[in-house]
mmCIF file of C-alpha atoms and ligand atoms in Angstrom:
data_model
loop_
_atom_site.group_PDB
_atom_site.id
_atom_site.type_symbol
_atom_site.label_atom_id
_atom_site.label_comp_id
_atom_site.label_asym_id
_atom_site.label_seq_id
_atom_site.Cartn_x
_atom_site.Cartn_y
_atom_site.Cartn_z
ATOM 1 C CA UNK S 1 30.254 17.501 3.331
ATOM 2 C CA UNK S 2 29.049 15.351 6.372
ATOM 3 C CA UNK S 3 25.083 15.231 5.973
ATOM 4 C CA UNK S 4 22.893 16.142 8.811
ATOM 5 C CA UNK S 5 21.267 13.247 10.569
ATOM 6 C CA UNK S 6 17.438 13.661 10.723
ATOM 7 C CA UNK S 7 16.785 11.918 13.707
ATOM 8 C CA UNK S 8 13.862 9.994 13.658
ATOM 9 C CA UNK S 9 13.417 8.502 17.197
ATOM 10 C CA UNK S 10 13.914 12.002 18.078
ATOM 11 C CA UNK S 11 11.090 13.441 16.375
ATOM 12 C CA UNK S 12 9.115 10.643 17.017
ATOM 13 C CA UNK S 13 9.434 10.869 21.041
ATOM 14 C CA UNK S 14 8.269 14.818 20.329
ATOM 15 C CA UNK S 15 5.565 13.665 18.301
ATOM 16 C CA UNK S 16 3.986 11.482 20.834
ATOM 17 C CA UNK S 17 4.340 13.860 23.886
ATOM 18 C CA UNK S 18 2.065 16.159 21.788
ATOM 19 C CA UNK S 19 -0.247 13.064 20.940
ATOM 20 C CA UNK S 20 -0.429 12.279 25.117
ATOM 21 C CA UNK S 21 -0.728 16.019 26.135
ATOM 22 C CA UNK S 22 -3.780 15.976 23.262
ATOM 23 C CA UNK S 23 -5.256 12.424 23.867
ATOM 24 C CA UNK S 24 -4.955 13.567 27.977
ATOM 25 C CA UNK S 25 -7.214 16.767 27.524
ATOM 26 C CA UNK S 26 -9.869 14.975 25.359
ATOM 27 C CA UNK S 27 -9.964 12.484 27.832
ATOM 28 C CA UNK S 28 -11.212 14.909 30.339
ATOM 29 C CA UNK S 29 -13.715 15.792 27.909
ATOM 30 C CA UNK S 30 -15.330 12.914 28.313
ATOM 31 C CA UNK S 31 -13.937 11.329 24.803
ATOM 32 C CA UNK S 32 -10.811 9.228 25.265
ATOM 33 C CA UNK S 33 -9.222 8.298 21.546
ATOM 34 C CA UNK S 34 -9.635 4.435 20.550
ATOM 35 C CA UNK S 35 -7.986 2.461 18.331
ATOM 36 C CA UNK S 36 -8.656 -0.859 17.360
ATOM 37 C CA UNK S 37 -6.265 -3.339 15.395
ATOM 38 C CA UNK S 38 -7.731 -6.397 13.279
ATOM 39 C CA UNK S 39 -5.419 -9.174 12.858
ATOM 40 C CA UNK S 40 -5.719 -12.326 11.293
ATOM 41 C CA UNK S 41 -3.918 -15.218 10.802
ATOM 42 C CA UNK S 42 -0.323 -16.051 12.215
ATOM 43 C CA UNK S 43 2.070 -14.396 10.439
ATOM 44 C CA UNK S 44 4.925 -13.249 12.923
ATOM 45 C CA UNK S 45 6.251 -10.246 11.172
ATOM 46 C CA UNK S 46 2.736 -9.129 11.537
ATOM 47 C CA UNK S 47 2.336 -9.964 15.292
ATOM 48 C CA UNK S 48 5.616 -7.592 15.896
ATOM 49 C CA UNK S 49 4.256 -4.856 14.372
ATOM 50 C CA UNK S 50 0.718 -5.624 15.996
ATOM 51 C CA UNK S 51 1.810 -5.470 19.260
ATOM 52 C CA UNK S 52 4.442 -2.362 18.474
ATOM 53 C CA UNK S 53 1.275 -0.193 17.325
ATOM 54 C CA UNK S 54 -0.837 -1.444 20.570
ATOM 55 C CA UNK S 55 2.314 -0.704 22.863
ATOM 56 C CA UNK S 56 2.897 2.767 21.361
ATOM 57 C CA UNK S 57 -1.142 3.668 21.648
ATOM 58 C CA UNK S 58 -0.913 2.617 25.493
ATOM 59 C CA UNK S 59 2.350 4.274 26.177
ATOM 60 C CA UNK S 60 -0.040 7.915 24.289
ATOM 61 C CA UNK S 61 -2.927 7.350 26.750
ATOM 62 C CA UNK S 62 -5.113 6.298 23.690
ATOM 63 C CA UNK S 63 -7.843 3.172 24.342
ATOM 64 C CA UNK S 64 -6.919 0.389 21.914
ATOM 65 C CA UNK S 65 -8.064 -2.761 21.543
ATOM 66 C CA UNK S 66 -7.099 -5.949 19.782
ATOM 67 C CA UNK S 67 -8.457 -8.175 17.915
ATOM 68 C CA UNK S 68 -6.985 -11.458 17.505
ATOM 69 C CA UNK S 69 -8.451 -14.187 14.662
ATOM 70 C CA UNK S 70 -6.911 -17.444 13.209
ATOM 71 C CA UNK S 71 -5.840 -17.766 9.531
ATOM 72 C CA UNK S 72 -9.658 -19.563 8.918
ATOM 73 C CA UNK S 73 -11.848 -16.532 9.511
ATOM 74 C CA UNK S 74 -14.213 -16.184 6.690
ATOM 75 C CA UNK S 75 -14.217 -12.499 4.751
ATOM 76 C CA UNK S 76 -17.741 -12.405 5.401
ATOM 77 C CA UNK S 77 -17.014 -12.840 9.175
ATOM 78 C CA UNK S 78 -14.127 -9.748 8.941
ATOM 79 C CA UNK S 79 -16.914 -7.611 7.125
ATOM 80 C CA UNK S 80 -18.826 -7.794 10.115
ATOM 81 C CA UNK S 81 -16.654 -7.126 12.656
ATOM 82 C CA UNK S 82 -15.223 -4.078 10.084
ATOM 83 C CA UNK S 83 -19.004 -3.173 10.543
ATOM 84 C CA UNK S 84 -19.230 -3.364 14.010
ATOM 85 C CA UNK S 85 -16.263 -1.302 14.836
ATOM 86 C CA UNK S 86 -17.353 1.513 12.420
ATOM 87 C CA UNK S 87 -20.653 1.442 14.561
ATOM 88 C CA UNK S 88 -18.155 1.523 18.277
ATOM 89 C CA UNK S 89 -18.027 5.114 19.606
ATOM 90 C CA UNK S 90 -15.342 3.964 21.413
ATOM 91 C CA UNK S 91 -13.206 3.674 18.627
ATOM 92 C CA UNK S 92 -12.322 6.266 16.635
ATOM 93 C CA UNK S 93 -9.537 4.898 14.348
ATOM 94 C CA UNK S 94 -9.512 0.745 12.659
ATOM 95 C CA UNK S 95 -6.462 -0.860 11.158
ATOM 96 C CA UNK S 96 -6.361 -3.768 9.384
ATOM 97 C CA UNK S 97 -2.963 -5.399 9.417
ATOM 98 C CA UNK S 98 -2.095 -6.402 6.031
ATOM 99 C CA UNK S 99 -1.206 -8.415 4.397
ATOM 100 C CA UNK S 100 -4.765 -10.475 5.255
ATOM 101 C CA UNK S 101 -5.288 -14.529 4.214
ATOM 102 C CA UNK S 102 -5.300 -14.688 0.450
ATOM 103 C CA UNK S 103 -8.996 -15.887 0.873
ATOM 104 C CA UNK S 104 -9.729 -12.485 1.807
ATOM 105 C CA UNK S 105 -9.874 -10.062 -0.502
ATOM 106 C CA UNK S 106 -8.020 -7.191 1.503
ATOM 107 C CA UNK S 107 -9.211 -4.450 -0.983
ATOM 108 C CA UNK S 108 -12.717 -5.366 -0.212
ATOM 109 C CA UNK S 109 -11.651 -5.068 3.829
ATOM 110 C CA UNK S 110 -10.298 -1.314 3.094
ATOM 111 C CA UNK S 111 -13.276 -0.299 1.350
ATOM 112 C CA UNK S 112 -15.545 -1.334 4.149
ATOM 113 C CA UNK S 113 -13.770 0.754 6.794
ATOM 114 C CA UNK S 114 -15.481 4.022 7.579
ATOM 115 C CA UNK S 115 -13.141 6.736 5.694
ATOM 116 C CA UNK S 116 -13.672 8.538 9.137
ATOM 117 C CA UNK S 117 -11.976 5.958 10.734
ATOM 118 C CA UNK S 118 -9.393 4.960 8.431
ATOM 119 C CA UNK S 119 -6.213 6.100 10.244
ATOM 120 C CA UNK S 120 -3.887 3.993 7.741
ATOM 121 C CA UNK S 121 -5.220 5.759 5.038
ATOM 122 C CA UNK S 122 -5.222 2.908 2.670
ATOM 123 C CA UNK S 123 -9.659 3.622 1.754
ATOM 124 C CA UNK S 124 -9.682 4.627 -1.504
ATOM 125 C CA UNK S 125 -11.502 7.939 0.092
ATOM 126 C CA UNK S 126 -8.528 9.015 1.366
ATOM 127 C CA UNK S 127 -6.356 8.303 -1.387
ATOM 128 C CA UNK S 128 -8.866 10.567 -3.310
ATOM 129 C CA UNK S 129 -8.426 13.186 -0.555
ATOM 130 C CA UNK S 130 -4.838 13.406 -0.686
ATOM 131 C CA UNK S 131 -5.287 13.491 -4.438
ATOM 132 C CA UNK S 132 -7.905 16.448 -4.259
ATOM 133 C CA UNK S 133 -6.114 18.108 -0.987
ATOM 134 C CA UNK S 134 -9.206 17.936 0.667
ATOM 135 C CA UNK S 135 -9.108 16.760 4.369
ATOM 136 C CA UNK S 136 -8.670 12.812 5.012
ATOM 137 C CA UNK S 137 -6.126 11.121 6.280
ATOM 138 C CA UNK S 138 -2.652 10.325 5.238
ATOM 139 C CA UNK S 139 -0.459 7.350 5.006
ATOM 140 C CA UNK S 140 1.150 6.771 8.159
ATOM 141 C CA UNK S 141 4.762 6.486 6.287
ATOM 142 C CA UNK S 142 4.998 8.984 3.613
ATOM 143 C CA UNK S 143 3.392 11.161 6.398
ATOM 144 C CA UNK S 144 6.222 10.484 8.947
ATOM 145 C CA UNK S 145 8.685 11.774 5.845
ATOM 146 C CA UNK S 146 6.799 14.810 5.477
ATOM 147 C CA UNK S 147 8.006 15.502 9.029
ATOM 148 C CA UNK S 148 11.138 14.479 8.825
ATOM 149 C CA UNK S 149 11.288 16.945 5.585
ATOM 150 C CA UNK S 150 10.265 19.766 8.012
ATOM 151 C CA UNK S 151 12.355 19.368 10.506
ATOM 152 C CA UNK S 152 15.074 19.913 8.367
ATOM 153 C CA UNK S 153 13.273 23.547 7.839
ATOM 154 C CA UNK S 154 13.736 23.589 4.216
ATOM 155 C CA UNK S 155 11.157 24.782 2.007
ATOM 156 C CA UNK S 156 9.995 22.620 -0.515
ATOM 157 C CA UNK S 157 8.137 25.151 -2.715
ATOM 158 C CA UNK S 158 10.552 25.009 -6.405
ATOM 159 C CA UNK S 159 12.786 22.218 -4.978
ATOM 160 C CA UNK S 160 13.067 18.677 -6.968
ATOM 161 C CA UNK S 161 11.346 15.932 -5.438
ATOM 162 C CA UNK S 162 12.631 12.547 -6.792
ATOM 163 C CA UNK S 163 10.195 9.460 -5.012
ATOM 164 C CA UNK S 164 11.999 6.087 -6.642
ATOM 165 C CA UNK S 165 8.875 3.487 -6.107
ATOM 166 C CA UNK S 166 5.444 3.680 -6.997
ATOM 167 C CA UNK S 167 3.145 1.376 -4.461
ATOM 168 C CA UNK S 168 -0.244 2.808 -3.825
ATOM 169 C CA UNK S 169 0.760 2.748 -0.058
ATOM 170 C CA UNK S 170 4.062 4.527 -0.119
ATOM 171 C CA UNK S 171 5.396 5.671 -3.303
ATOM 172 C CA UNK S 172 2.479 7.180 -5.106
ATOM 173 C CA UNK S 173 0.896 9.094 -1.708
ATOM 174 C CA UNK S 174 4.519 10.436 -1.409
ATOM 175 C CA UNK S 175 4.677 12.204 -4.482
ATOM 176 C CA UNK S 176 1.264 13.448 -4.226
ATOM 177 C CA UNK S 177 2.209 15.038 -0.727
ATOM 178 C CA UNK S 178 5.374 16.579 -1.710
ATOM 179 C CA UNK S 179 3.264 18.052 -4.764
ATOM 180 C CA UNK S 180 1.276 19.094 -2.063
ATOM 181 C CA UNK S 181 3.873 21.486 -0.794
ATOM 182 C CA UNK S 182 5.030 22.533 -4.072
ATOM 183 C CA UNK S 183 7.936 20.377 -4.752
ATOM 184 C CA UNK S 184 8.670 19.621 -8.476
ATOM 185 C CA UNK S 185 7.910 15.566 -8.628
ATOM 186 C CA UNK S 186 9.396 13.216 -10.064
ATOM 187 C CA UNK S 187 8.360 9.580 -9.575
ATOM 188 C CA UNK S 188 11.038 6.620 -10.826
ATOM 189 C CA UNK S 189 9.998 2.974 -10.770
ATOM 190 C CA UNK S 190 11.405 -0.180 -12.025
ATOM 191 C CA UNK S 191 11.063 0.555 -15.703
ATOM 192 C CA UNK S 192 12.770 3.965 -15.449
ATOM 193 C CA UNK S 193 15.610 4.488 -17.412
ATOM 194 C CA UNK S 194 19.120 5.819 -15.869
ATOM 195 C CA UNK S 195 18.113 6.542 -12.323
ATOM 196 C CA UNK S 196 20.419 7.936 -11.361
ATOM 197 C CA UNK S 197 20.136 10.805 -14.064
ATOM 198 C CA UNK S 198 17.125 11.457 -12.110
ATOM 199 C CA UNK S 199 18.476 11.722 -8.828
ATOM 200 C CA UNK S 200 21.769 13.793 -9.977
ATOM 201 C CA UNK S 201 18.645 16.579 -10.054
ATOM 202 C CA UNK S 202 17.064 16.038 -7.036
ATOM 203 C CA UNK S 203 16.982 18.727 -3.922
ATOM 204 C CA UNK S 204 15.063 15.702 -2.554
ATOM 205 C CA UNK S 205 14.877 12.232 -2.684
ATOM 206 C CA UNK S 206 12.847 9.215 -1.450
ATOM 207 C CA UNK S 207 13.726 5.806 -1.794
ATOM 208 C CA UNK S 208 10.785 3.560 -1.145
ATOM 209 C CA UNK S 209 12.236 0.413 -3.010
ATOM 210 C CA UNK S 210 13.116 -2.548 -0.852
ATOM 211 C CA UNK S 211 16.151 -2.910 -2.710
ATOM 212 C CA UNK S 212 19.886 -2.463 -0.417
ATOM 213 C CA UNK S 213 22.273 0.123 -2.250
ATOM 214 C CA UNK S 214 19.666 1.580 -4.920
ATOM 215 C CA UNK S 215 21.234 4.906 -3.740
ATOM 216 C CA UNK S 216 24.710 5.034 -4.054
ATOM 217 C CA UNK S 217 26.895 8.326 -3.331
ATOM 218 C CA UNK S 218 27.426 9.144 -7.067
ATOM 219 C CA UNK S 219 23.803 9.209 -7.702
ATOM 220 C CA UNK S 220 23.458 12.083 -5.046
ATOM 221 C CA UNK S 221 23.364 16.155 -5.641
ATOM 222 C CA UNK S 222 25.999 17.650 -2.701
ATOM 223 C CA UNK S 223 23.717 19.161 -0.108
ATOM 224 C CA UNK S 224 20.345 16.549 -1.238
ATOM 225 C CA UNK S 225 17.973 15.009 1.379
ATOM 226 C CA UNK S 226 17.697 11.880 1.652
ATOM 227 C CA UNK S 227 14.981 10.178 3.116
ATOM 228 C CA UNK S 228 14.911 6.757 3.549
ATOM 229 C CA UNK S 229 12.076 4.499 3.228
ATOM 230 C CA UNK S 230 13.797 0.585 2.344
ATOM 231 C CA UNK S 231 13.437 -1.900 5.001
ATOM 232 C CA UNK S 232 16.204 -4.563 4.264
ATOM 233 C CA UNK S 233 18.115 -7.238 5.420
ATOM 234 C CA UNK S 234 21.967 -7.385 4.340
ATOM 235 C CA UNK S 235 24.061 -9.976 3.697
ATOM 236 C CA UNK S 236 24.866 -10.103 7.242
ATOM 237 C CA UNK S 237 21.163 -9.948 8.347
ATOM 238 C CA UNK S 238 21.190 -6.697 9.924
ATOM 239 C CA UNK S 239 18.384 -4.286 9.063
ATOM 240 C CA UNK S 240 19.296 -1.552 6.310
ATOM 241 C CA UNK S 241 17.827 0.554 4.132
ATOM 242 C CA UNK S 242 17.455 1.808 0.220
ATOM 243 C CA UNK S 243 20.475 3.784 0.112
ATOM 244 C CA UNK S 244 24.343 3.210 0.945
ATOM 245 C CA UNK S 245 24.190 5.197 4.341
ATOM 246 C CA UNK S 246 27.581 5.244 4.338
ATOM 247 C CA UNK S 247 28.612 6.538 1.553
ATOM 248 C CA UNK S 248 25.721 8.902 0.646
ATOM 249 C CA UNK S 249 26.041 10.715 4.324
ATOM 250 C CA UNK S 250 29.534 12.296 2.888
ATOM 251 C CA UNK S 251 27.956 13.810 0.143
ATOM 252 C CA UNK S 252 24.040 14.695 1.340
ATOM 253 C CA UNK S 253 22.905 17.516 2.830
ATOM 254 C CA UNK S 254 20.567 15.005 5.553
ATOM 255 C CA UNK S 255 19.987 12.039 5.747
ATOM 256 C CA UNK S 256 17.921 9.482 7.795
ATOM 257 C CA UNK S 257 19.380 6.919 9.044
ATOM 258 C CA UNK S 258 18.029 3.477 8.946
ATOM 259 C CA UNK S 259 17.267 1.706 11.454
ATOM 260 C CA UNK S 260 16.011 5.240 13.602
ATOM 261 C CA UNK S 261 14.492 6.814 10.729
ATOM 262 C CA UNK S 262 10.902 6.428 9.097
ATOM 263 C CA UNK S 263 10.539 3.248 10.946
ATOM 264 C CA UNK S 264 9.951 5.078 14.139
ATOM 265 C CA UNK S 265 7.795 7.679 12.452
ATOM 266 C CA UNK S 266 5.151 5.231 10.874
ATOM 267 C CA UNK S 267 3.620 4.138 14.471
ATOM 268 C CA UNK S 268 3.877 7.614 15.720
ATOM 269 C CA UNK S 269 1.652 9.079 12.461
ATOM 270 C CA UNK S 270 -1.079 6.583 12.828
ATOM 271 C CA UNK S 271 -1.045 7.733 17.436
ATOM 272 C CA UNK S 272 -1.720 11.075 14.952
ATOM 273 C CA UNK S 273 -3.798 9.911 12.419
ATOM 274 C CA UNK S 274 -6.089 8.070 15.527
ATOM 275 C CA UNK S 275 -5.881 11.134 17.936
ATOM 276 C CA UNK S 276 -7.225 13.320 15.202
ATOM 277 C CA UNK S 277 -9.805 11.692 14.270
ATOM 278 C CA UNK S 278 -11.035 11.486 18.064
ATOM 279 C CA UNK S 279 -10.800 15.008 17.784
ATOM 280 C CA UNK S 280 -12.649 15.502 14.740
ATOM 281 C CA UNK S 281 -15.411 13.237 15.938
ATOM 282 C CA UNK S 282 -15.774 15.273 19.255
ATOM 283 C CA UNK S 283 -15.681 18.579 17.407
HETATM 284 P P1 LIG V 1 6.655 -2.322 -3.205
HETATM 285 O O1 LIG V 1 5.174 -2.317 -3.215
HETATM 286 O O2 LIG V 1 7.407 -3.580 -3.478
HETATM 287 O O3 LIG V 1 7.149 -1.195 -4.239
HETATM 288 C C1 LIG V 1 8.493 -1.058 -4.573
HETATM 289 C C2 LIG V 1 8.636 -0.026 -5.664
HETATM 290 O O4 LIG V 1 10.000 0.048 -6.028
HETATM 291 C C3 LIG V 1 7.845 -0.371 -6.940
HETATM 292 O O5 LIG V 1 7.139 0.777 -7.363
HETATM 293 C C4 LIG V 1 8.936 -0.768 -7.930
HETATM 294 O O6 LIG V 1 8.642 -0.402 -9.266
HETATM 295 C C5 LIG V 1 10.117 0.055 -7.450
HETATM 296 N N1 LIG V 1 11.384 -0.544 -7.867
HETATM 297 C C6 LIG V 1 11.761 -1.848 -7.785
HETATM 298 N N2 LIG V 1 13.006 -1.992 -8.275
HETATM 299 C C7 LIG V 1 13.410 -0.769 -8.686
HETATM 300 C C8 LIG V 1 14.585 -0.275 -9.279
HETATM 301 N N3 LIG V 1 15.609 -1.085 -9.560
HETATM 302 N N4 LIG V 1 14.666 1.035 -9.583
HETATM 303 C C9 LIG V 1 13.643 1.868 -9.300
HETATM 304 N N5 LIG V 1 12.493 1.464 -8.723
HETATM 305 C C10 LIG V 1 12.386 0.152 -8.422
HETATM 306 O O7 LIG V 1 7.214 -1.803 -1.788
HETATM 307 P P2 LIG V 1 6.612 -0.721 -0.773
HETATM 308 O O8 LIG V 1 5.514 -1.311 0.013
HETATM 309 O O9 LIG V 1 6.378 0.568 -1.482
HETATM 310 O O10 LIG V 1 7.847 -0.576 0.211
HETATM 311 C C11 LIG V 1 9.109 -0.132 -0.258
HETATM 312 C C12 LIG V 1 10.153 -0.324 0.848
HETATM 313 O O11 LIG V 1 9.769 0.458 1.966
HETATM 314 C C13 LIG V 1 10.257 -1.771 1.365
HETATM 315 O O12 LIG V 1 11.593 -2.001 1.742
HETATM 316 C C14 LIG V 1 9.394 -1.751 2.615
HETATM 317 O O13 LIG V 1 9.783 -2.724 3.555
HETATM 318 C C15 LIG V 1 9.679 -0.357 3.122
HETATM 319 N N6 LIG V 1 8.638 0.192 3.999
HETATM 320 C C16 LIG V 1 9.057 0.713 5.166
HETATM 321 C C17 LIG V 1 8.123 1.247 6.033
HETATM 322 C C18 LIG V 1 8.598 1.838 7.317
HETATM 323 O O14 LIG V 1 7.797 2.082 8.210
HETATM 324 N N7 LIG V 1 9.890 2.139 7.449
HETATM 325 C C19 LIG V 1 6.770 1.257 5.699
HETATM 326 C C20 LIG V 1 6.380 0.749 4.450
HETATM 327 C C21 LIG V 1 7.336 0.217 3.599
HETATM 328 P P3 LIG V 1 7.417 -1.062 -10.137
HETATM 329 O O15 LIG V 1 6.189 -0.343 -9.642
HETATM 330 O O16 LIG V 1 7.778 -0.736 -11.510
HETATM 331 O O17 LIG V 1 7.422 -2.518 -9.800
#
């Protein structure tokens, strides 16, 4: 078997013709979504994806605005301006580019954003929402995967979610929102024991390691999805993922390729995450 590509600049492109036809008509309402993006210091991994997220919020129609401070700004200083922007009508969603100064405690940065505001979804708030299924928002990139899941049009009530990682950002919210749509979890992590026992089970799996070839075609159920997360660099610098793309395409079901995967989808969920909370504060 030749898996199905799940093509993720594909579904992105739809995504954000929906955000722009929605951002366009709430514009004429009078309330024109706003995002604004915090970044400090110089780190220049960070200034790509800065500058990415302000690009893609133009090219939606949505106001954003961004905020530019050197490494020295104090935490007290950030608080403020956290405060300030939770005060802005204007702006209806804040990010906070991480990873922040270590003189900053970034946790402390999180938990001042207004939850009604916090289109990353990082705020412990909406961790507890997702947790609860009560509304909040949800982490731009297990989010994206949920859509890439869909579009594949496969139920995931009784199927076997495997995640493999467990960060608070990625791994963990994952889980919790294939749980959400009644996938049996399970979540592997560093200290698991025979992985790929694990994955042999899986009707669906997630790699959100950071780790080149963690997924290798034997570990892989013919017919599986596989979504994947990894951002890597190989030996030959070029950008790859968690799992051996080559390989584990002959014996998946789908597959997402990487680069053109969740990459793409991560911007597009927090034009989403920003649009609906414009539309949630105009309701
Ligand atoms: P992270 O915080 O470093 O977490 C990695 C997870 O992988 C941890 O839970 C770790 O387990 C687990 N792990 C490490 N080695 C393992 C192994 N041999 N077997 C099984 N599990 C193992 O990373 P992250 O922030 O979740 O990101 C994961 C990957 O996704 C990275 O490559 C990152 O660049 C990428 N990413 C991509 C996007 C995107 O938009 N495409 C967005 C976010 C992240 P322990 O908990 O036991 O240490």
């Amino acid at each position: 078997m030749t898996a199905t590509i799940i093509d993720g600049n594909a579904l992105a492109a739809e995504l954000r013709a929906d955000v722009r036809r929605r951002a366009a008509a709430l514009t004429a309402r009078g309330v024109r979504p706003g995002l604004a993006v915090v970044l400090v210091g110089e780190d220049p991994a960070s200034q790509v994806y800065v500058g990415k997220k302000v690009q893609a919020c133009q090219d939606a129609g949505l106001h954003s605005v961004l905020e530019r401070y050197g490494a020295e700004l104090t935490e007290a200083a950030l608080l403020d301006r956290i405060a300030a922007l939770n005060a802005d009508p204007a702006i209806h969603g804040i990010l906070v580019q991480l990873p922040l100064p270590k003189h900053i405690d970034a946790q402390k940065v999180i938990a001042a954003i207004d939850p009604a505001k916090d289109v990353d979804g990082f705020h412990v708030a909406s961790a507890g929402a997702l947790l609860t299924g009560t509304p909040g928002f949800w982490s731009c990139t297990p989010y994206g995967c949920m859509k890439l899941i869909e579009r594949t049009g496969i139920d995931l009530a009784g199927k076997h979610a495997v995640v493999i990682g467990r960060s608070n950002n990625v791994g963990k919210p994952m889980a919790l929102m294939l749980l959400q749509k009644n996938a049996t979890v399970t979540i592997c992590h560093s200290a698991t024991a025979n992985l790929k026992h694990h994955t042999l089970q899986a009707d669906v799996i997630v790699a959100a390691v950071g780790r080149q070839n963690t997924v290798t075609a034997d570990m892989v159920k013919p017919g599986a999805v596989v979504i994947d997360i990894g951002m890597n660099r190989n030996a030959a610098g070029k950008l790859c993922g968690d799992v051996d793309f080559a390989g584990v395409r002959e014996v998946a079901g789908w597959i997402t390729p990487v680069p053109g995967g969740v990459g793409p989808m991560t911007v597009t969920m927090l034009l989403v995450n920003t649009l609906e909370a414009a539309e949630r504060a105009a309701a």
